[in-house]
Amino acid sequence: MGFWGCVFVLLSLSAPVHSQSQKLSEDQPAMKAILENIKPKAPTHWSSGADCCTWGDVTCENGKVVTIMIKDQHLSGSLRPDINKLTSLLRLHIMRNNLTGPFPILQGLAELEEIYANQNNFTYFPVDDFFSGLDSLQEFHVDYNPFQAWQIPDSTKFASKLTSFTAGDANISGKIPEFFDSNNMPSLVTLELAYNNLEGELPASFSGSGIPVPFVEQQQ
Ligand SMILES: *[C@@H]1O[C@H](CO)[C@@H](O)[C@H](O)[C@H]1NC(C)=O
Ligand SMILES: *[C@@H]1O[C@H](CO)[C@@H](O)[C@H](O)[C@H]1NC(C)=O
Ligand SMILES: *[C@@H]1O[C@H](CO)[C@@H](O)[C@H](O)[C@H]1NC(C)=O
């Protein structure tokens, strides 16, 4: 075989190896959709041309996104529902930006431990089943968002590993449910609900021998 024959063989041998090493994260399509909707400015070092596992403030394990830590970046635009396709996501930190539109449904993210989304411009909280399947959730923070009125959903009781639930100044109405107690949520230490439109009585579950007693700041 002549020179060009050799070149051909080399090229056809190296091509598959090359594409293997360039294999993109299986979360690439979801991350790309998320990136396209955060505008006009993208998070620092996010580029749809590169593997999302190399983006700034994103970490992966086994090619799957596990943390997104894009707080304090003056981001606006919306957060795509595609975020619920990131099935290995552990930590979502997006606080102190200007993200707007509906808060994404994160249902089924069974690994997710932390949601820090406080101080944004989200306009709607998707109540009903929000907490179903969020079996690992420990930190939930949505304070200071101009949501349409919403009530703390019944599905919150499924997030039995919660340590903190903070939703001050988030336009919550209705009553504080009874399930914030040491039976349902033995790890709960912080319950922060100040500056809302809550009504009714403080739940009886707040008193008594239950340890720890959650900290509640009602509206003044
Ligand atoms: C959000 O937008 C408002 C109005 O444009 C601006 O004043 C504020 O600094 C922004 N906040 C953040 C955290 O980007
Ligand atoms: C906050 O959201 C409202 C309603 O969607 C929008 O009109 C406003 O421009 C947003 N502000 C910022 C700073 O993104
Ligand atoms: C609270 O929700 C109501 C009803 O959705 C809305 O009219 C009101 O503007 C909201 N308040 C704030 C402070 O966002």
Coordinates of C-alpha atoms and ligand atoms in Angstrom, one line a residue:
M1 CA 0.0 0.0 0.0
G2 CA 1.3 3.4 -0.9
F3 CA 1.7 6.6 1.1
W4 CA -1.9 7.7 0.8
G5 CA -3.1 4.2 1.7
C6 CA -1.1 4.4 4.9
V7 CA -2.6 7.8 5.7
F8 CA -6.1 6.5 5.1
V9 CA -5.5 3.5 7.4
L10 CA -4.1 5.8 10.1
L11 CA -7.0 8.2 9.8
S12 CA -9.6 5.5 10.0
L13 CA -7.9 3.9 12.9
S14 CA -7.5 7.2 14.8
A15 CA -11.0 8.6 14.1
P16 CA -13.0 6.4 16.5
V17 CA -10.4 6.8 19.3
H18 CA -10.5 10.5 18.8
S19 CA -14.3 10.7 19.0
Q20 CA -14.3 8.5 22.1
S21 CA -12.0 10.9 24.0
Q22 CA -14.2 13.8 22.9
K23 CA -17.4 12.1 24.2
L24 CA -19.6 14.7 25.7
S25 CA -21.3 14.4 29.1
E26 CA -24.7 12.8 28.8
D27 CA -26.1 15.9 30.5
Q28 CA -24.8 18.1 27.6
P29 CA -28.3 18.6 25.9
A30 CA -29.9 19.6 29.2
M31 CA -27.1 21.9 30.2
K32 CA -27.1 23.5 26.7
A33 CA -30.8 24.2 27.0
I34 CA -30.3 25.7 30.4
L35 CA -27.4 27.9 29.1
E36 CA -29.5 29.2 26.2
N37 CA -32.2 30.6 28.5
I38 CA -29.9 32.4 30.9
K39 CA -29.6 35.7 29.1
P40 CA -28.3 38.1 28.0
K41 CA -25.2 37.1 29.9
A42 CA -24.1 33.5 30.3
P43 CA -22.7 32.2 33.6
T44 CA -18.9 32.7 33.7
H45 CA -17.0 30.1 31.6
W46 CA -20.2 28.4 30.2
S47 CA -20.0 27.8 26.5
S48 CA -22.2 25.5 24.5
G49 CA -19.2 24.5 22.3
A50 CA -17.4 22.8 25.3
D51 CA -18.4 19.8 27.4
C52 CA -20.5 21.1 30.3
C53 CA -18.3 19.3 32.7
T54 CA -15.6 21.8 31.9
W55 CA -17.8 24.8 32.4
G56 CA -17.1 27.2 35.3
D57 CA -18.7 26.4 38.7
V58 CA -20.0 23.1 37.3
T59 CA -18.6 19.7 38.6
C60 CA -19.3 16.2 37.3
E61 CA -18.8 12.7 38.4
N62 CA -18.7 9.9 35.9
G63 CA -19.7 12.4 33.2
K64 CA -22.8 13.5 35.1
V65 CA -23.4 17.0 36.5
V66 CA -23.4 16.9 40.3
T67 CA -23.0 20.6 41.3
I68 CA -24.0 23.9 39.7
M69 CA -22.7 26.8 41.8
I70 CA -23.5 30.0 39.9
K71 CA -24.4 32.4 42.7
D72 CA -23.8 36.2 42.6
Q73 CA -23.3 36.5 38.9
H74 CA -26.0 39.1 38.0
L75 CA -27.7 36.4 35.8
S76 CA -31.1 37.0 34.3
G77 CA -33.3 35.1 32.0
S78 CA -35.1 31.9 33.1
L79 CA -34.1 28.5 34.4
R80 CA -35.2 25.8 32.0
P81 CA -37.2 22.8 33.3
D82 CA -34.4 20.7 31.7
I83 CA -32.7 20.9 35.1
N84 CA -34.8 18.0 36.2
K85 CA -33.0 15.8 33.7
L86 CA -29.7 16.2 35.6
T87 CA -30.3 13.0 37.5
S88 CA -27.1 13.1 39.5
L89 CA -27.4 16.6 40.7
L90 CA -26.5 17.1 44.3
R91 CA -26.2 20.9 44.7
L92 CA -28.0 23.7 42.9
H93 CA -26.7 27.1 44.1
I94 CA -28.1 30.0 42.1
M95 CA -28.7 32.5 44.8
R96 CA -28.4 36.3 44.5
N97 CA -29.1 36.6 40.7
N98 CA -32.0 38.0 38.8
L99 CA -33.4 34.8 37.3
T100 CA -37.1 35.1 36.5
G101 CA -40.1 33.1 35.3
P102 CA -41.4 30.0 36.9
F103 CA -39.2 28.1 39.4
P104 CA -38.3 24.8 37.7
I105 CA -39.9 21.5 38.7
L106 CA -37.2 19.4 40.2
Q107 CA -39.3 16.4 40.9
G108 CA -37.5 13.0 40.8
L109 CA -34.0 14.4 41.5
A110 CA -33.5 11.8 44.2
E111 CA -29.9 12.8 44.9
L112 CA -30.5 16.5 45.2
E113 CA -29.4 17.7 48.7
E114 CA -29.2 21.5 48.3
I115 CA -31.4 24.1 46.6
Y116 CA -30.2 27.7 47.2
A117 CA -32.3 29.9 45.1
N118 CA -32.9 32.9 47.4
Q119 CA -32.7 36.5 46.2
N120 CA -33.8 36.0 42.6
N121 CA -36.8 37.2 40.6
F122 CA -38.7 34.0 40.2
T123 CA -42.4 34.7 39.6
Y124 CA -44.1 31.4 40.3
F125 CA -43.5 28.4 42.6
P126 CA -44.8 25.1 41.2
V127 CA -46.5 23.8 44.3
D128 CA -48.4 20.6 44.3
D129 CA -45.8 17.8 44.0
F130 CA -42.7 19.9 44.2
F131 CA -41.1 17.8 47.0
S132 CA -42.2 14.4 45.8
G133 CA -39.1 12.3 45.1
L134 CA -36.7 14.8 46.6
D135 CA -35.7 12.2 49.1
S136 CA -32.2 13.6 49.8
L137 CA -33.1 17.2 50.2
Q138 CA -31.5 18.9 53.2
E139 CA -31.3 22.6 52.3
F140 CA -34.2 24.5 50.7
H141 CA -33.8 28.2 50.4
V142 CA -36.2 30.4 48.3
D143 CA -36.3 33.6 50.3
Y144 CA -36.8 37.0 48.6
N145 CA -38.5 36.0 45.4
P146 CA -41.6 37.8 44.0
F147 CA -43.6 34.6 43.6
Q148 CA -47.4 34.7 42.9
A149 CA -49.1 33.7 46.1
W150 CA -48.5 30.0 47.1
Q151 CA -48.9 27.8 50.0
I152 CA -46.5 25.4 51.5
P153 CA -47.4 22.2 49.7
D154 CA -48.3 18.9 51.4
S155 CA -45.6 17.2 49.4
T156 CA -43.0 19.0 51.7
K157 CA -43.6 16.2 54.2
F158 CA -41.8 13.8 51.8
A159 CA -38.6 15.7 52.2
S160 CA -38.0 14.1 55.5
K161 CA -34.2 14.8 55.5
L162 CA -34.7 18.6 55.5
T163 CA -32.4 20.5 57.9
S164 CA -33.4 24.0 56.7
F165 CA -36.5 25.4 55.0
T166 CA -36.2 29.1 54.5
A167 CA -38.8 31.0 52.5
G168 CA -39.0 34.5 54.0
D169 CA -40.5 37.3 51.9
A170 CA -41.7 34.8 49.3
N171 CA -45.5 35.6 49.2
I172 CA -46.6 32.5 51.0
S173 CA -50.2 32.4 52.2
G174 CA -52.3 29.9 54.2
K175 CA -51.3 28.1 57.3
I176 CA -48.0 26.6 58.5
P177 CA -48.6 22.9 58.1
E178 CA -48.3 20.5 61.0
F179 CA -45.6 18.3 59.6
F180 CA -42.7 20.5 60.5
D181 CA -41.9 18.5 63.6
S182 CA -39.4 16.1 65.0
N183 CA -41.3 13.0 64.0
N184 CA -41.6 13.8 60.3
M185 CA -38.4 15.8 60.0
P186 CA -36.0 14.8 62.7
S187 CA -33.1 16.8 61.3
L188 CA -34.9 20.1 60.9
V189 CA -33.2 23.0 62.7
T190 CA -34.2 26.1 60.7
L191 CA -37.6 27.1 59.6
E192 CA -37.7 30.7 58.4
L193 CA -40.9 32.1 57.2
A194 CA -40.9 35.8 58.0
Y195 CA -42.5 38.5 55.9
N196 CA -45.2 36.4 54.3
N197 CA -49.0 36.4 54.5
L198 CA -49.4 33.4 56.8
E199 CA -52.5 33.0 58.9
G200 CA -54.0 30.8 61.5
E201 CA -52.2 29.4 64.5
L202 CA -48.7 28.2 64.9
P203 CA -48.8 24.4 64.7
A204 CA -49.1 22.5 67.9
S205 CA -46.2 20.4 66.8
F206 CA -43.9 23.3 67.6
S207 CA -44.4 22.8 71.3
G208 CA -43.7 19.9 73.5
S209 CA -40.8 17.7 73.9
G210 CA -39.8 17.5 70.3
I211 CA -36.1 18.2 69.7
P212 CA -34.9 20.1 67.9
V213 CA -37.5 22.9 68.1
P214 CA -37.6 24.7 64.8
F215 CA -36.9 28.4 64.7
V216 CA -39.8 30.4 63.4
E217 CA -39.8 34.0 62.7
Q218 CA -43.4 35.1 61.9
Q219 CA -44.2 38.4 60.2
Q220 CA -43.9 41.3 62.7
Ligands
LIG1 C1 -31.3 42.8 39.6 O1 -31.7 43.7 38.7 C2 -31.9 45.0 39.3 C3 -32.6 45.9 38.3 O2 -32.0 45.8 37.0 C4 -30.6 45.5 39.7 O3 -30.7 46.8 40.4 C5 -30.0 44.5 40.7 O4 -28.7 45.0 41.1 C6 -29.9 43.2 40.1 N1 -29.5 42.2 41.1 C7 -28.6 41.3 40.9 C8 -28.2 40.4 42.1 O5 -28.1 41.1 39.8
LIG2 C1 -38.2 40.5 37.2 O1 -39.3 39.8 36.6 C2 -40.3 40.7 36.1 C3 -41.5 39.9 35.7 O2 -41.1 38.8 34.9 C4 -39.7 41.4 34.9 O3 -40.6 42.3 34.4 C5 -38.4 42.2 35.3 O4 -37.8 42.7 34.2 C6 -37.5 41.2 36.0 N1 -36.4 42.0 36.6 C7 -35.1 41.7 36.3 C8 -34.1 42.6 36.9 O5 -34.8 40.7 35.6
LIG3 C1 -48.4 38.0 46.0 O1 -49.3 37.2 45.2 C2 -50.4 38.0 44.8 C3 -51.3 37.0 44.1 O2 -50.6 36.1 43.2 C4 -50.0 39.1 43.9 O3 -51.1 39.8 43.5 C5 -49.0 40.0 44.7 O4 -48.5 41.0 43.8 C6 -47.9 39.2 45.2 N1 -47.1 40.0 46.1 C7 -45.8 40.1 46.0 C8 -45.1 41.0 47.0 O5 -45.1 39.7 45.1

